Coordinates of C-alpha atoms in Angstrom, one line a residue:
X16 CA 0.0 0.0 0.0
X17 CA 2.4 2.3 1.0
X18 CA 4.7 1.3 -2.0
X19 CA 2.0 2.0 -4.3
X20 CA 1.0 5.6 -2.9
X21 CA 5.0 5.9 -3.6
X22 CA 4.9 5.2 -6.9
X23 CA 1.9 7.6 -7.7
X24 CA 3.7 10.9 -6.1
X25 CA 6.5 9.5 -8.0
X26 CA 4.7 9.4 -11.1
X27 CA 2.8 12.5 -10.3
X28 CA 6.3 14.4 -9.8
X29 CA 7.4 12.8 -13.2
X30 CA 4.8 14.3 -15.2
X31 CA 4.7 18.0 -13.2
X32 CA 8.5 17.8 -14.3
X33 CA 7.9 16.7 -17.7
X34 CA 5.3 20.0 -18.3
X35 CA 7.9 22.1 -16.5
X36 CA 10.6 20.6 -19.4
X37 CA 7.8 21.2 -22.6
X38 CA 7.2 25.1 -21.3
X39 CA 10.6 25.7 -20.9
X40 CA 11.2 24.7 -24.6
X41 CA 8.4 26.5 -25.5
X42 CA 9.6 30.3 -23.6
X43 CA 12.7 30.2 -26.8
X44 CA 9.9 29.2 -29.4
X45 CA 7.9 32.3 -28.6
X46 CA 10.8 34.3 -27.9
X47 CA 11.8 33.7 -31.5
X48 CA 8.5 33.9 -32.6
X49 CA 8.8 37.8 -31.1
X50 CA 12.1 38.5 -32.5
X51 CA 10.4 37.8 -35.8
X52 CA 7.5 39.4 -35.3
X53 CA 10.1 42.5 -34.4
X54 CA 12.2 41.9 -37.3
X55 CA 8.8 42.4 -39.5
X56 CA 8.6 45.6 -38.1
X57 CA 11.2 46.5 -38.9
X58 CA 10.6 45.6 -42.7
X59 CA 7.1 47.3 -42.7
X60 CA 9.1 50.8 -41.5
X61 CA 11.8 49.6 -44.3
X62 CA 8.9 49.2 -46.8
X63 CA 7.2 52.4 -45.3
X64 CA 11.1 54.3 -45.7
X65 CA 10.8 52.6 -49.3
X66 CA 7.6 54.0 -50.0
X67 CA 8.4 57.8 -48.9
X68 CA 11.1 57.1 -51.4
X69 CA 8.9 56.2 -54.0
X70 CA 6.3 59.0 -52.9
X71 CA 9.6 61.8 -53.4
X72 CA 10.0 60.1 -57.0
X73 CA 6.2 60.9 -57.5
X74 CA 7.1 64.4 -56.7
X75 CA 9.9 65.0 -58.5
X76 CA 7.5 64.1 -61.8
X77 CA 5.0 65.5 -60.3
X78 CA 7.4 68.7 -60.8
X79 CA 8.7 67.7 -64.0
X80 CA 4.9 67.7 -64.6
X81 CA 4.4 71.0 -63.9
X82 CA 7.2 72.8 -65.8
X83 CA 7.0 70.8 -69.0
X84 CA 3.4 72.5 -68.5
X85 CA 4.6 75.7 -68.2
X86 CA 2.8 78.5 -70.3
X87 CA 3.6 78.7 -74.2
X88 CA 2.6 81.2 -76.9
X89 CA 2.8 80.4 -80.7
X90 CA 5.7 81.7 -82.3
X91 CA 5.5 84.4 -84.7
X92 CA 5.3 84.2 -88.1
X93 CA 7.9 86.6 -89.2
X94 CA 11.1 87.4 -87.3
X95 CA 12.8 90.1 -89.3
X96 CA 11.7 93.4 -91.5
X97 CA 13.4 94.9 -94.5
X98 CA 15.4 98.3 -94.7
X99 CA 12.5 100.9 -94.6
X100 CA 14.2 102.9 -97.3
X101 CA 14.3 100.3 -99.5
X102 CA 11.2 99.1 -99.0
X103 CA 9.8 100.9 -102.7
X104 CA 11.1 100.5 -105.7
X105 CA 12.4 103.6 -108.2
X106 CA 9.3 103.7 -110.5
X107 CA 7.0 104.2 -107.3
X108 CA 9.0 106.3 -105.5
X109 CA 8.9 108.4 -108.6
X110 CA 5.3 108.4 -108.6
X111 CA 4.8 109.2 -105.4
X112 CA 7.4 111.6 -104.6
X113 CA 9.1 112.4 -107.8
X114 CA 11.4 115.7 -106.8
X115 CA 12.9 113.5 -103.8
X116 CA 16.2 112.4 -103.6
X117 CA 17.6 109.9 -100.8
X118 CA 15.4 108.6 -98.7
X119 CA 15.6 109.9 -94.8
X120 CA 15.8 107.2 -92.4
X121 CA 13.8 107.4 -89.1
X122 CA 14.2 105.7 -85.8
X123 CA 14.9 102.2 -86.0
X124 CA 16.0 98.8 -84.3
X125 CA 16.9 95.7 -86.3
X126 CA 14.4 93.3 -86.9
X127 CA 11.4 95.4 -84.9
X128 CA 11.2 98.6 -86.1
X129 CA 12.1 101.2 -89.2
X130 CA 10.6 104.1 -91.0
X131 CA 11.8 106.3 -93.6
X132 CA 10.5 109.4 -95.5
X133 CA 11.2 111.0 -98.5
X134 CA 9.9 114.9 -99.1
X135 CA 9.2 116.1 -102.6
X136 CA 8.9 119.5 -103.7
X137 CA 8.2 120.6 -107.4
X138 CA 8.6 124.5 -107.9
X139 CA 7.1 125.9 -111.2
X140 CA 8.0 129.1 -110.2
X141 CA 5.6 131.6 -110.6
X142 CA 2.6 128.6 -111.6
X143 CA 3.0 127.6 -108.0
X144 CA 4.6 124.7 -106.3
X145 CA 3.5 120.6 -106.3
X146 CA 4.4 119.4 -102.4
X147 CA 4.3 116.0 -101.7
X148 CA 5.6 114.1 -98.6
X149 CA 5.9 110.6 -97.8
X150 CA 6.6 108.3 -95.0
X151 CA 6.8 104.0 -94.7
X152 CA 7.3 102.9 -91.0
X153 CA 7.3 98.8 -89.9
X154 CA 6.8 97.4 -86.4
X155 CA 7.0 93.6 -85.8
X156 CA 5.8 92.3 -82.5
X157 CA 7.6 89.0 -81.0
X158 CA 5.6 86.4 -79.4
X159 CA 5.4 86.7 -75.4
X160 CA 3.8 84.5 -73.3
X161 CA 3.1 87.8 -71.1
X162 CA 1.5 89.7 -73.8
X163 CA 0.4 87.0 -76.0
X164 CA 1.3 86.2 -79.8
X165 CA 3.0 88.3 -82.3
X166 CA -0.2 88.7 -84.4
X167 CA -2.6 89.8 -81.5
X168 CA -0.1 92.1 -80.4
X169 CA 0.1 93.5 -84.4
X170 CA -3.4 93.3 -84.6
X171 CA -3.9 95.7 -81.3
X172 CA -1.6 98.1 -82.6
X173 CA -3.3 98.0 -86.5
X174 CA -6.4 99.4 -84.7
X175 CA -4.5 101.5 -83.1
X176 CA -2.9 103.5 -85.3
X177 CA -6.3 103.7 -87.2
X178 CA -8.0 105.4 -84.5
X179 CA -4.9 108.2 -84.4
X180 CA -5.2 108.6 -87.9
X181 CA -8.7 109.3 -87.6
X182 CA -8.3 111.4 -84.6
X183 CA -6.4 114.1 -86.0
X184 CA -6.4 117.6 -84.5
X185 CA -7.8 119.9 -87.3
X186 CA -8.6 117.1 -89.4
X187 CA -11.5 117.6 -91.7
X188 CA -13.9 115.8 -93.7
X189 CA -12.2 112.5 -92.7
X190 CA -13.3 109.1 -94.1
X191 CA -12.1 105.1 -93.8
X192 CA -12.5 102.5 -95.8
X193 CA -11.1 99.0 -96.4
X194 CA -8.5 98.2 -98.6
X195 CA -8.3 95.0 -100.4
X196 CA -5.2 92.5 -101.4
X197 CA -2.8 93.8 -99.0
X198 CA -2.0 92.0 -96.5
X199 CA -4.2 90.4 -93.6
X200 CA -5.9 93.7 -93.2
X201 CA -5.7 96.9 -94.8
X202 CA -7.5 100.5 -94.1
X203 CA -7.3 103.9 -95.4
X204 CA -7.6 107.0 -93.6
X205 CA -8.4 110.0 -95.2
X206 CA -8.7 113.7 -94.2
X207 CA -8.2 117.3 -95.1
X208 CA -6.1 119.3 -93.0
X209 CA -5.2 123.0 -93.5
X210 CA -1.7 124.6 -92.6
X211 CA -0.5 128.1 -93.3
X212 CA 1.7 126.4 -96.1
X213 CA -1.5 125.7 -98.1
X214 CA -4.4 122.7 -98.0
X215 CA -2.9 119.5 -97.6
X216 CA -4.8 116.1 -98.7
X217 CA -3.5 113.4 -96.4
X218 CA -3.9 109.6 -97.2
X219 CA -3.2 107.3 -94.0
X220 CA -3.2 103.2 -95.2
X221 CA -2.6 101.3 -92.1
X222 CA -2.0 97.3 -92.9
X223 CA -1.1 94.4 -90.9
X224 CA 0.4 91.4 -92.2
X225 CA 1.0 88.4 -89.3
X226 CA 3.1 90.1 -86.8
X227 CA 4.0 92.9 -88.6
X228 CA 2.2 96.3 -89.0
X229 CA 3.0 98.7 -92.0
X230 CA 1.9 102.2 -91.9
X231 CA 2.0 104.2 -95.2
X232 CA 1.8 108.5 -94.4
X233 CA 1.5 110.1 -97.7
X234 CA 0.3 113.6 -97.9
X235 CA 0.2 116.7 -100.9
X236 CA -0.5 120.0 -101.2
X237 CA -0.6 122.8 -104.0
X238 CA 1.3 125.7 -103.0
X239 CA 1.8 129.2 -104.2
X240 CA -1.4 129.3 -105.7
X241 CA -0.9 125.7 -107.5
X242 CA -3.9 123.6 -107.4
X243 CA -4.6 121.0 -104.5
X244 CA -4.0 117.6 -105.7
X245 CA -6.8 115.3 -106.4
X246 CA -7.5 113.1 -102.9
X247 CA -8.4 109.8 -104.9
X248 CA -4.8 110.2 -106.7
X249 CA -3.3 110.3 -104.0
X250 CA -4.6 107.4 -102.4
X251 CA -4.1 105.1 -105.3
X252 CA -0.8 106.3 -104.9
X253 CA -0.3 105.2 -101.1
X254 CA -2.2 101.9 -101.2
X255 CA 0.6 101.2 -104.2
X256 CA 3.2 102.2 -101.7
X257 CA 1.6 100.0 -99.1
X258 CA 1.1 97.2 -100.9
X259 CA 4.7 97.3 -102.0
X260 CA 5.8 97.6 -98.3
X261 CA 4.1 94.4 -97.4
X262 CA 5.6 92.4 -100.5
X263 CA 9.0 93.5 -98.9
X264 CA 8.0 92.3 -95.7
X265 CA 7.1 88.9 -97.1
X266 CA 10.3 88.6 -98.9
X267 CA 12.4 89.4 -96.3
X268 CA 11.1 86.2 -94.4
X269 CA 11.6 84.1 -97.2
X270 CA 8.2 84.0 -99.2
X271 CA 9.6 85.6 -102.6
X272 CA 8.3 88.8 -102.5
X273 CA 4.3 88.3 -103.5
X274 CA 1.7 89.8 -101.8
X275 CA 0.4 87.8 -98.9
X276 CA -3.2 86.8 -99.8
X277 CA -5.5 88.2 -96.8
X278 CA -6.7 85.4 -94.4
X279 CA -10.0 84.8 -93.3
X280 CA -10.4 87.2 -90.5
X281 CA -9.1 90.1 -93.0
X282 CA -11.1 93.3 -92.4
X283 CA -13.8 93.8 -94.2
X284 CA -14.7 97.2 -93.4
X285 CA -13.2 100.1 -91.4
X286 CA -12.8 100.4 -88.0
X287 CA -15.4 101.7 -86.0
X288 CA -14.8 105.6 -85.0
X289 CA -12.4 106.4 -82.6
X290 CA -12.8 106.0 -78.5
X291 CA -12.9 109.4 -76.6
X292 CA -9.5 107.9 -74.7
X293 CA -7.7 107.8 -78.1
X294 CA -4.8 110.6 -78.4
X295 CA -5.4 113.2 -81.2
X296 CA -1.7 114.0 -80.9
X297 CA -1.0 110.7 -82.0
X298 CA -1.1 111.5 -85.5
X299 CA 0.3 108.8 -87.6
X300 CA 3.7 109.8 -86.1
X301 CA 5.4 112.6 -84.5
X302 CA 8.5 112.7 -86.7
X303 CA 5.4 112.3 -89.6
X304 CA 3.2 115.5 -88.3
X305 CA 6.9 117.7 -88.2
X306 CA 7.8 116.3 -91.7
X307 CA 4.3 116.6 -93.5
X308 CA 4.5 120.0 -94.4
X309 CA 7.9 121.4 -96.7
X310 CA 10.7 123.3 -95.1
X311 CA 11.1 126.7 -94.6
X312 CA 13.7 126.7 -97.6
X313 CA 11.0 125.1 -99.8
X314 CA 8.1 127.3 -98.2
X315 CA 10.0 131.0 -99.6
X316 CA 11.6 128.9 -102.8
X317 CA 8.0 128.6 -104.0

């Protein structure tokens, strides 16, 4: 009996010992289980480090993005402009102003700007005096993403320089009307205007081809008692000149000299009357209001 209650505790410690053994085994299983549960941790703030790398790749396209998106205009159409002064060839320049000699060559900048006149002055001695004076001046507008395309920027200025023409200070009886074949869009400004030289007849033809505006002053008097010069001669005569000016344009970018045919959006008619804001002493220049009328020379020659 008491052999047998023996062999039970013994049995009994034999098994309490024999759990004791399987936990301890276990405590390094879960230990490692922990150190790998820590070491994917770890990962996931590797992957999470990976993935702020990948976000800072997004935004460095993301930037790239934005400045391959960066505003453009459309390039204009034509980048340079021909001599002013030898803009006309000899036959017209005969025509128009036919005691001139060398063209006078205004203000001017390479490739944007240029004007030149030529003064004219035909004494018949006692019969009187013929006076004509003429003037050719080019702008050409670049393409800015600020201020928008070469041809929005010529067009703004063609309009312009309408509304000064037809703004004149002393101006009288002044008419506009479109002028076809010459360019995109062609006016002509017409008005009287009396100076103590004698009545002057002055023909304005404003055109714009792409980027480029041509403005055409061309003006004549009869002096000394000579007879004032027929108005619708004299703006044959200019729209001749202007139309010459813008096949000099087109050749000097390359398109052999013709006469650009108008485009769609060409004017058809005038423009509307002036605004109350435009300057009458923008005539159509200031070097052209000082140089319309003949010298002092010519003035006591006649």
């Amino acid at each position: 009996m008491q052999r047998r209650a023996e062999r039970d505790q013994g049995a009994q410690r034999a098994k309490r010992l024999h759990r004791v053994l399987v936990c301890a085994a276990a405590v390094p299983v879960m230990l490692i289980a922990a150190g790998c549960s820590s070491d994917s941790g770890s990962g996931g703030d590797s992957g999470s480090g990976s993935g702020g790398s990948s976000s800072g790749k997004g935004a460095d396209s993301g930037a790239s993005a934005s400045a391959s998106a960066a505003p453009t205009v459309q390039a204009a159409a034509y980048n340079s402009l021909p001599d002013a002064c030898g803009t006309l060839s000899k036959k017209t320049l005969k025509a128009l102003a036919p005691e001139a000699s060398k063209g006078k060559k205004g203000t001017s900048e390479a490739g944007t700007r240029g004007s030149c006149s030529w003064s004219s002055l035909d004494n018949n001695g006692v019969k009187g005096s013929q006076f004509r004076w003429l003037n050719v001046s080019l702008l050409r507008f670049e393409s800015d993403t600020s201020r928008g395309t070469g041809e929005a920027q010529a067009a703004k200025y063609y309009e312009q320089q309408i509304q000064d023409a037809q703004s004149v200070a002393g101006a009288k009886n002044t008419k506009s009307q479109a002028v076809g074949g010459t360019g995109d869009a062609a006016t002509l400004v017409r008005y009287d205007l009396k100076k103590k030289e004698g009545a002057f007849k002055q023909q304005t033809v404003v055109t714009r081809v792409e980027n480029v505006v041509v403005t055409v002053d061309y003006n004549g008097a009869g002096l000394a008692g000579d007879k004032t010069p027929s108005a619708d001669d004299l703006s044959k005569l200019a729209e001749r000149a202007a139309k010459e000016t813008v096949a000099a344009v087109s050749a000097a970018n390359g398109e052999g000299g013709a006469n650009p045919a108008p485009s769609d959006s060409a004017s058809k008619a005038p423009s509307k009357s002036p605004s109350k804001s435009a300057s009458p002493s923008a005539a159509p220049s200031k070097s052209a209001s000082k140089s319309a009328s003949p010298s002092k020379s010519a003035a006591k020659t006649s």
